[in-house]
Short mmCIF file of C-alpha atoms and ligand atoms in Angstrom, two decimals:
data_model
loop_
_atom_site.label_atom_id
_atom_site.label_comp_id
_atom_site.label_asym_id
_atom_site.label_seq_id
_atom_site.Cartn_x
_atom_site.Cartn_y
_atom_site.Cartn_z
CA MET A 1 3.16 51.76 -19.37
CA GLU A 2 5.84 49.01 -19.21
CA LYS A 3 8.17 51.34 -17.32
CA GLU A 4 5.37 52.46 -15.01
CA LEU A 5 4.71 48.82 -14.10
CA ALA A 6 8.43 48.27 -13.41
CA LEU A 7 8.59 51.36 -11.19
CA ASP A 8 5.52 50.13 -9.34
CA LEU A 9 7.32 46.80 -8.73
CA ILE A 10 10.40 48.67 -7.46
CA ASP A 11 8.20 50.65 -5.02
CA PHE A 12 6.57 47.40 -3.90
CA LEU A 13 9.98 45.84 -3.18
CA TYR A 14 11.22 48.95 -1.40
CA THR A 15 8.40 48.82 1.16
CA SER A 16 8.97 45.08 1.69
CA PRO A 17 12.38 44.67 3.37
CA THR A 18 11.25 41.60 5.37
CA ALA A 19 8.50 38.98 5.05
CA TYR A 20 6.51 40.97 7.68
CA HIS A 21 6.74 44.15 5.65
CA SER A 22 5.96 42.19 2.47
CA VAL A 23 2.65 41.16 4.04
CA LYS A 24 2.01 44.73 5.17
CA THR A 25 2.64 46.01 1.62
CA VAL A 26 0.32 43.39 0.11
CA LYS A 27 -2.34 44.09 2.77
CA GLU A 28 -2.34 47.80 1.93
CA ARG A 29 -2.83 47.06 -1.76
CA LEU A 30 -5.67 44.63 -1.06
CA ASP A 31 -7.35 47.04 1.40
CA SER A 32 -7.41 49.80 -1.20
CA ASN A 33 -8.92 47.42 -3.78
CA GLY A 34 -12.01 46.27 -1.90
CA PHE A 35 -10.63 43.18 -0.14
CA SER A 36 -11.47 42.59 3.51
CA GLU A 37 -9.47 40.73 6.13
CA VAL A 38 -10.88 37.59 7.71
CA LYS A 39 -9.12 36.31 10.82
CA GLU A 40 -8.42 32.65 11.53
CA SER A 41 -10.05 33.02 14.96
CA ASP A 42 -13.31 34.50 13.61
CA LYS A 43 -16.37 32.76 12.21
CA TRP A 44 -16.26 33.27 8.48
CA ASP A 45 -19.20 34.51 6.47
CA LEU A 46 -18.18 34.59 2.82
CA GLN A 47 -20.21 35.73 -0.20
CA LYS A 48 -19.95 34.76 -3.85
CA ASP A 49 -17.81 37.32 -5.71
CA GLY A 50 -16.49 38.52 -2.33
CA LYS A 51 -12.80 39.48 -1.93
CA TYR A 52 -10.91 38.44 1.20
CA TYR A 53 -7.52 37.75 2.71
CA VAL A 54 -6.15 36.02 5.78
CA ILE A 55 -2.77 36.69 7.44
CA LYS A 56 -0.66 34.15 9.35
CA ASN A 57 2.17 35.15 11.73
CA ASP A 58 2.26 38.62 10.12
CA SER A 59 4.51 37.04 7.44
CA ALA A 60 2.26 34.90 5.22
CA LEU A 61 -0.93 35.99 3.46
CA ILE A 62 -3.56 34.15 1.45
CA ALA A 63 -5.85 36.36 -0.65
CA PHE A 64 -8.88 35.03 -2.49
CA THR A 65 -11.91 36.03 -4.50
CA VAL A 66 -14.90 33.72 -4.24
CA GLY A 67 -16.19 32.45 -7.60
CA ASN A 68 -19.82 32.77 -8.65
CA GLY A 69 -20.03 29.10 -9.67
CA GLU A 70 -20.24 26.05 -7.40
CA LEU A 71 -16.97 25.36 -5.60
CA GLU A 72 -17.17 21.57 -5.96
CA GLU A 73 -17.56 21.91 -9.73
CA ASP A 74 -15.43 24.97 -10.52
CA GLY A 75 -12.60 24.40 -8.03
CA PHE A 76 -9.77 26.67 -6.93
CA LYS A 77 -7.29 28.40 -9.19
CA LEU A 78 -4.18 29.09 -7.15
CA ILE A 79 -0.90 30.92 -7.61
CA GLY A 80 1.74 30.39 -4.92
CA ALA A 81 4.87 32.42 -4.18
CA HIS A 82 6.97 33.29 -1.12
CA THR A 83 7.48 36.43 0.95
CA ASP A 84 10.92 35.68 2.47
CA SER A 85 14.36 36.17 0.98
CA PRO A 86 17.84 35.07 2.06
CA GLY A 87 19.90 37.38 4.27
CA PHE A 88 20.95 37.93 7.87
CA ARG A 89 19.00 37.71 11.15
CA ILE A 90 20.16 39.37 14.38
CA LYS A 91 20.70 37.08 17.38
CA ALA A 92 19.65 37.91 20.94
CA ASN A 93 22.32 39.77 23.02
CA PRO A 94 23.93 40.83 19.74
CA GLU A 95 26.44 43.44 20.91
CA MET A 96 30.09 42.43 20.41
CA VAL A 97 33.10 44.70 20.98
CA ALA A 98 36.32 44.53 18.97
CA GLU A 99 39.55 46.33 19.99
CA GLY A 100 37.62 48.12 22.73
CA LYS A 101 36.41 50.52 20.09
CA TYR A 102 34.15 48.83 17.52
CA LEU A 103 30.59 47.72 18.28
CA LYS A 104 29.43 44.99 15.94
CA LEU A 105 26.31 42.82 15.93
CA ASN A 106 26.14 39.05 16.22
CA THR A 107 24.08 37.71 13.32
CA GLU A 108 23.18 34.40 11.73
CA VAL A 109 22.49 33.61 8.10
CA TYR A 110 18.92 33.03 6.91
CA GLY A 111 18.65 30.77 3.83
CA GLY A 112 21.34 30.83 1.17
CA PRO A 113 22.42 34.39 0.34
CA LEU A 114 25.38 35.14 -1.94
CA LEU A 115 27.34 36.36 1.07
CA TYR A 116 30.02 38.38 -0.72
CA THR A 117 27.36 40.70 -2.17
CA TRP A 118 26.52 41.89 1.37
CA PHE A 119 29.92 43.43 2.04
CA ASP A 120 30.58 47.21 2.00
CA ARG A 121 26.93 48.18 1.58
CA PRO A 122 24.92 50.40 3.91
CA LEU A 123 22.34 48.18 5.61
CA GLY A 124 19.14 48.92 7.51
CA ILE A 125 17.34 46.85 10.17
CA ALA A 126 13.72 45.72 9.93
CA GLY A 127 11.43 43.05 11.32
CA LYS A 128 9.00 42.20 14.07
CA VAL A 129 9.27 43.04 17.76
CA SER A 130 7.28 41.33 20.52
CA LEU A 131 6.42 43.53 23.51
CA LYS A 132 4.99 42.91 26.94
CA GLY A 133 1.21 42.54 26.47
CA LYS A 134 -1.82 42.45 28.75
CA SER A 135 -1.09 38.80 29.59
CA PRO A 136 2.09 36.70 29.24
CA LEU A 137 0.29 34.57 26.64
CA LYS A 138 -0.53 37.56 24.43
CA PRO A 139 2.53 39.68 23.72
CA GLU A 140 1.93 42.78 21.66
CA VAL A 141 3.51 42.74 18.20
CA LYS A 142 4.91 45.72 16.29
CA LEU A 143 6.79 45.97 13.01
CA VAL A 144 9.87 48.12 12.87
CA ASN A 145 11.86 49.42 9.92
CA ILE A 146 14.89 51.60 10.60
CA ASN A 147 15.32 52.76 7.03
CA LYS A 148 18.72 54.39 7.52
CA PRO A 149 22.30 53.37 6.72
CA LEU A 150 22.98 51.85 10.15
CA LEU A 151 25.31 48.96 9.51
CA ILE A 152 28.07 47.85 7.17
CA ILE A 153 30.04 44.61 6.80
CA PRO A 154 33.53 45.83 5.90
CA SER A 155 35.74 43.79 3.54
CA VAL A 156 39.30 42.84 4.44
CA ALA A 157 41.65 44.87 2.21
CA ILE A 158 43.25 43.04 -0.72
CA HIS A 159 46.68 43.81 0.78
CA MET A 160 45.85 41.47 3.65
CA ASN A 161 44.26 38.81 1.48
CA ARG A 162 46.24 38.71 -1.76
CA SER A 163 44.50 35.63 -3.19
CA VAL A 164 41.00 37.02 -2.61
CA ASN A 165 40.24 37.39 -6.31
CA GLU A 166 40.92 33.68 -6.86
CA GLY A 167 37.93 33.02 -4.59
CA PHE A 168 37.39 33.51 -0.88
CA ALA A 169 35.50 31.65 1.79
CA VAL A 170 33.25 33.62 4.14
CA ASN A 171 33.07 32.33 7.72
CA LYS A 172 29.52 33.24 8.76
CA GLN A 173 30.40 33.69 12.44
CA LYS A 174 33.63 35.61 11.94
CA ASP A 175 33.78 37.44 8.61
CA ALA A 176 30.22 38.63 8.12
CA LEU A 177 29.39 40.55 11.32
CA PRO A 178 28.14 44.07 10.63
CA LEU A 179 29.68 47.14 12.27
CA LEU A 180 27.20 49.41 14.06
CA ALA A 181 29.08 52.06 16.05
CA LEU A 182 32.28 53.42 17.56
CA ILE A 183 32.49 53.26 21.32
CA ASN A 184 33.23 56.44 23.28
CA GLU A 185 33.33 57.25 27.04
CA LYS A 186 29.58 57.83 27.41
CA PHE A 187 28.76 54.78 25.38
CA GLU A 188 26.19 52.25 26.68
CA LYS A 189 27.19 49.11 24.85
CA ASN A 190 24.72 46.88 26.68
CA ASN A 191 21.30 46.65 25.04
CA TYR A 192 22.41 49.12 22.43
CA LEU A 193 20.21 47.57 19.75
CA VAL A 194 17.14 47.12 21.99
CA ASN A 195 17.47 50.76 23.09
CA ALA A 196 17.62 51.87 19.44
CA ILE A 197 14.53 49.80 18.56
CA ALA A 198 12.67 51.14 21.64
CA LYS A 199 13.47 54.68 20.56
CA GLU A 200 12.27 53.99 17.02
CA LEU A 201 9.01 52.46 18.28
CA ASN A 202 8.58 55.02 21.05
CA VAL A 203 8.25 52.34 23.76
CA GLU A 204 10.17 51.50 26.96
CA ALA A 205 13.22 49.31 26.25
CA GLU A 206 12.15 47.01 29.15
CA SER A 207 8.88 46.22 27.35
CA ILE A 208 10.74 44.58 24.42
CA LEU A 209 10.76 40.84 25.14
CA GLY A 210 11.88 39.47 21.78
CA PHE A 211 12.56 40.31 18.17
CA ASP A 212 12.84 38.79 14.69
CA LEU A 213 15.04 41.35 12.98
CA GLY A 214 16.89 41.16 9.71
CA LEU A 215 19.35 43.28 7.76
CA TYR A 216 18.55 44.69 4.34
CA GLU A 217 20.12 46.89 1.70
CA ILE A 218 18.65 50.35 2.15
CA GLU A 219 19.29 51.53 -1.40
CA LYS A 220 16.15 51.42 -3.53
CA GLY A 221 16.01 49.31 -6.71
CA SER A 222 16.44 51.02 -10.06
CA LEU A 223 16.01 50.63 -13.79
CA THR A 224 19.36 50.03 -15.49
CA GLY A 225 20.69 49.30 -18.99
CA ILE A 226 21.12 51.67 -21.92
CA ASN A 227 17.39 51.48 -22.68
CA GLU A 228 16.40 51.03 -19.03
CA GLU A 229 15.43 47.47 -19.90
CA PHE A 230 16.68 45.93 -16.64
CA ILE A 231 15.36 46.02 -13.08
CA SER A 232 18.12 45.90 -10.45
CA ALA A 233 16.69 45.35 -6.97
CA GLY A 234 16.85 43.27 -3.81
CA ARG A 235 14.28 40.57 -2.96
CA LEU A 236 13.00 40.05 -6.52
CA ASP A 237 13.08 36.36 -5.44
CA ASP A 238 10.26 35.97 -4.74
CA MET A 239 8.43 39.23 -4.06
CA TRP A 240 8.30 39.83 -7.81
CA MET A 241 5.96 36.85 -8.22
CA VAL A 242 3.96 37.98 -5.16
CA TYR A 243 3.62 41.38 -6.84
CA ALA A 244 2.50 39.94 -10.19
CA GLY A 245 0.10 37.45 -8.58
CA ILE A 246 -1.54 40.03 -6.31
CA LYS A 247 -1.87 42.46 -9.22
CA ALA A 248 -3.46 39.74 -11.37
CA LEU A 249 -5.88 38.83 -8.56
CA ILE A 250 -6.90 42.48 -8.14
CA ASP A 251 -7.24 43.06 -11.91
CA SER A 252 -8.91 39.76 -12.88
CA LYS A 253 -12.61 39.51 -13.70
CA SER A 254 -15.02 37.63 -11.52
CA ASN A 255 -15.94 34.19 -12.89
CA LYS A 256 -17.02 30.77 -11.70
CA SER A 257 -13.78 29.67 -10.06
CA THR A 258 -12.45 30.74 -6.66
CA LYS A 259 -9.07 32.41 -7.20
CA VAL A 260 -6.39 32.24 -4.54
CA MET A 261 -3.06 34.05 -4.28
CA VAL A 262 -0.86 32.24 -1.76
CA CYS A 263 2.08 34.20 -0.28
CA MET A 264 3.99 31.85 2.04
CA ASP A 265 6.90 32.59 4.35
CA ASN A 266 10.05 30.53 5.03
CA GLU A 267 10.55 28.98 1.59
CA GLU A 268 14.25 29.79 1.83
CA ILE A 269 14.68 27.61 4.93
CA GLY A 270 12.57 24.66 3.79
CA SER A 271 8.96 25.81 4.46
CA LEU A 272 8.46 23.71 7.63
CA THR A 273 6.81 26.40 9.80
CA PRO A 274 3.13 27.24 10.51
CA GLN A 275 3.38 30.08 7.97
CA GLY A 276 5.37 28.03 5.44
CA ALA A 277 4.15 25.87 2.56
CA ASN A 278 5.01 22.61 4.37
CA SER A 279 2.18 23.08 6.87
CA ALA A 280 -1.57 22.57 7.14
CA LEU A 281 -2.15 26.29 6.53
CA LEU A 282 -3.22 26.32 2.89
CA LEU A 283 -5.43 23.23 3.12
CA ASN A 284 -7.01 24.62 6.31
CA ILE A 285 -7.80 27.92 4.59
CA LEU A 286 -9.27 26.17 1.52
CA GLU A 287 -11.41 24.07 3.88
CA ARG A 288 -12.54 27.20 5.74
CA ILE A 289 -13.58 28.74 2.41
CA ALA A 290 -15.58 25.63 1.49
CA LEU A 291 -17.29 25.42 4.91
CA ALA A 292 -18.11 29.14 4.93
CA LEU A 293 -19.81 28.68 1.56
CA GLY A 294 -22.00 25.94 3.02
CA LYS A 295 -20.05 23.04 1.47
CA ASP A 296 -19.09 19.83 3.26
CA ARG A 297 -15.77 17.96 3.31
CA GLU A 298 -16.71 15.79 0.35
CA GLU A 299 -17.46 18.93 -1.64
CA LEU A 300 -14.08 20.35 -0.59
CA HIS A 301 -12.36 17.26 -1.96
CA ARG A 302 -14.41 17.48 -5.16
CA ALA A 303 -13.33 21.13 -5.44
CA LEU A 304 -9.67 20.09 -5.01
CA ALA A 305 -10.10 17.49 -7.75
CA ASN A 306 -11.11 20.38 -10.03
CA SER A 307 -8.26 22.67 -8.93
CA ILE A 308 -4.98 23.75 -10.50
CA MET A 309 -2.05 25.77 -9.21
CA ILE A 310 0.91 27.74 -10.50
CA SER A 311 3.97 27.70 -8.23
CA ALA A 312 5.62 30.99 -9.16
CA ASP A 313 9.27 31.33 -8.17
CA LEU A 314 12.08 32.80 -10.22
CA ALA A 315 14.09 30.87 -12.82
CA HIS A 316 17.81 31.09 -13.66
CA ALA A 317 18.42 32.79 -16.99
CA VAL A 318 21.61 31.88 -18.91
CA HIS A 319 24.38 34.06 -17.47
CA PRO A 320 26.25 36.14 -20.06
CA ASN A 321 29.60 35.32 -18.38
CA ALA A 322 28.82 31.72 -17.43
CA GLU A 323 27.01 30.21 -20.40
CA GLU A 324 28.52 26.78 -19.66
CA LYS A 325 26.59 26.49 -16.38
CA HIS A 326 23.32 25.75 -18.18
CA ASP A 327 21.63 22.80 -19.80
CA PRO A 328 22.79 22.45 -23.43
CA THR A 329 19.32 22.58 -25.02
CA ASN A 330 17.07 24.47 -22.58
CA ARG A 331 18.50 27.95 -22.31
CA PRO A 332 16.16 30.64 -20.98
CA VAL A 333 17.35 34.23 -21.26
CA LEU A 334 16.22 37.53 -19.74
CA GLY A 335 13.45 39.26 -21.66
CA ASN A 336 12.02 36.18 -23.38
CA GLY A 337 9.12 35.46 -21.07
CA PRO A 338 8.11 33.11 -18.24
CA VAL A 339 10.11 29.92 -17.71
CA LEU A 340 8.61 26.50 -17.01
CA LYS A 341 10.87 24.51 -14.66
CA THR A 342 11.08 20.72 -14.79
CA ALA A 343 13.30 18.22 -12.95
CA ALA A 344 13.24 14.40 -13.04
CA SER A 345 14.21 14.49 -9.33
CA GLY A 346 10.83 16.05 -8.51
CA SER A 347 12.45 19.20 -7.13
CA TYR A 348 10.02 21.00 -9.44
CA SER A 349 6.41 19.83 -9.67
CA THR A 350 5.95 20.31 -13.44
CA ASP A 351 4.89 17.33 -15.55
CA SER A 352 3.67 17.06 -19.14
CA TYR A 353 0.00 17.54 -18.13
CA ASN A 354 0.47 20.87 -16.36
CA ALA A 355 3.19 21.84 -18.90
CA ALA A 356 0.49 21.62 -21.56
CA ILE A 357 -1.74 23.93 -19.48
CA PHE A 358 1.14 26.39 -19.05
CA GLU A 359 1.82 26.50 -22.80
CA GLY A 360 -1.89 26.96 -23.53
CA LEU A 361 -2.12 29.84 -21.07
CA CYS A 362 0.99 31.57 -22.49
CA SER A 363 -0.44 31.31 -26.02
CA ALA A 364 -3.81 32.67 -24.89
CA ALA A 365 -2.07 35.56 -23.06
CA ASN A 366 0.15 36.21 -26.10
CA VAL A 367 3.25 35.80 -23.96
CA PRO A 368 6.40 33.95 -25.12
CA TYR A 369 7.68 31.18 -22.85
CA GLN A 370 10.86 29.25 -22.18
CA LYS A 371 11.92 26.04 -20.44
CA PHE A 372 14.45 25.33 -17.71
CA PHE A 373 16.12 22.06 -16.78
CA ASN A 374 19.19 21.76 -14.53
CA ARG A 375 22.41 20.65 -16.17
CA SER A 376 22.48 16.93 -15.36
CA ASP A 377 25.60 17.38 -13.19
CA VAL A 378 24.13 20.27 -11.18
CA ARG A 379 21.73 19.75 -8.24
CA GLY A 380 19.71 22.97 -8.65
CA GLY A 381 17.07 24.40 -6.32
CA THR A 382 13.47 23.70 -5.41
CA THR A 383 10.26 25.64 -4.69
CA ILE A 384 6.99 25.38 -2.80
CA GLY A 385 5.64 23.52 -5.89
CA PRO A 386 6.43 19.90 -4.91
CA ILE A 387 5.35 20.45 -1.26
CA THR A 388 2.03 22.09 -2.17
CA SER A 389 1.31 19.60 -4.91
CA SER A 390 1.78 16.72 -2.43
CA LEU A 391 -0.24 18.31 0.37
CA LEU A 392 -3.20 19.28 -1.82
CA THR A 393 -2.74 16.39 -4.29
CA ILE A 394 -3.48 18.69 -7.21
CA PRO A 395 -1.51 19.49 -10.41
CA VAL A 396 1.02 22.28 -9.81
CA MET A 397 3.16 23.75 -12.57
CA ASP A 398 6.50 25.18 -11.46
CA MET A 399 7.43 28.34 -13.29
CA GLY A 400 8.95 31.75 -12.79
CA ALA A 401 10.20 34.83 -14.54
CA PRO A 402 13.86 34.67 -15.64
CA LEU A 403 16.45 36.19 -13.30
CA LEU A 404 20.21 36.71 -12.98
CA SER A 405 22.16 36.89 -9.70
CA MET A 406 19.59 34.90 -7.73
CA HIS A 407 20.12 35.35 -3.95
CA SER A 408 22.44 38.33 -4.44
CA ILE A 409 21.64 41.36 -2.30
CA ARG A 410 20.61 42.88 -5.67
CA GLU A 411 19.14 40.64 -8.33
CA LEU A 412 18.64 41.42 -12.02
CA ALA A 413 15.44 41.11 -14.05
CA THR A 414 13.80 42.88 -16.98
CA VAL A 415 10.98 45.34 -17.46
CA ILE A 416 9.38 43.23 -20.22
CA ASP A 417 9.33 39.99 -18.17
CA ASN A 418 7.40 41.91 -15.51
CA VAL A 419 4.74 42.74 -18.11
CA TYR A 420 4.65 39.09 -19.27
CA SER A 421 4.28 37.80 -15.69
CA VAL A 422 1.29 40.03 -14.93
CA LYS A 423 -0.32 39.14 -18.28
CA LEU A 424 0.13 35.41 -17.77
CA PHE A 425 -1.26 35.41 -14.22
CA THR A 426 -4.23 37.58 -15.23
CA GLU A 427 -4.96 35.19 -18.12
CA PHE A 428 -4.81 32.23 -15.70
CA PHE A 429 -7.29 33.80 -13.29
CA ASN A 430 -9.59 34.91 -16.12
CA ALA A 431 -9.47 31.58 -18.02
ZN1 ZN B 1 12.47 31.83 -4.45
#
């Protein structure tokens, strides 16, 4: 059963190479579990105990089940996570020729990937393509996923870079461009990529007006370790928490509170987009839910005053080869359960009040828990927790399952922490 759950997570990650495909994967799971889509442009008619979701920009999704209590008294219970992960995006006019023979693609870096992990690996291309529509103001949108080993970023041989193992700097414009093809006499180097996408989508190349395409590792995740205790896969940050939250929402029992699973895009670049956490999106959707249930704005604000949220994003476990990088007394490890993250700087939204709620929930779910603080001389990261907490003005606890190799093309987690995450989130929604 634990292994089955881990394999299900690996499947979920495999079908989610970009934020767009993440949303598609989540949508398919919700559709087959009785949820129905409501569109921002429609008039909403919601029922108590009803199950719904709304999609923004094809890359963010908010799923919710309406409680059977009164919204202003029973509030919202939210879990928030993000659909995007660091990597490469392809620029417009991407074809570049080297030595008259190599065709490479011009890319830019999205977020903060561990760049060296992207070298010498077969990469696929996936994302969203905008096509000529019925009117210039309404382009048609299609997702594309060329799930083949198309590209590779080749390393420079050690013989030409003798000090490479003492550390090497990657120039994003020069060193990290992926190789796509060899040029021969019949070769059409112009619009090579657009032609390939058009062929894949079975449309005219001229109808493609724009694209948001990224690179991804085509190899599927796997269980590793002598007892298959580890999960090695790309995009665990943060699709793992999306997976666990969506599963908990689907599996949880109906009760008085309205449960919301928030899957935001663009966390890795600061969240300031219409589909990111630093936008009016979540508050707008919560307001729409209140209005559709016949509540007024005062009742929405009363509901918010009775609401609580978990910001679920992964936590650094102590690294077996870099134990000195961690705080001396708060030392989470893989396999020991969810990690509560706190920072005096406010880069995590946890405080003692929501920490107490977190500990109570873990005890009730029979799940062990751990705590993370940055070493005082290390800046550390942040999450959607502080942004969401400020926009909604509600308590948000910042937590996540423990992870190694965060932002590597392949990150490392454990089978048991996946079980703990689903149990904790289900307990939260059922509480
Ligand atoms: Zn993250």
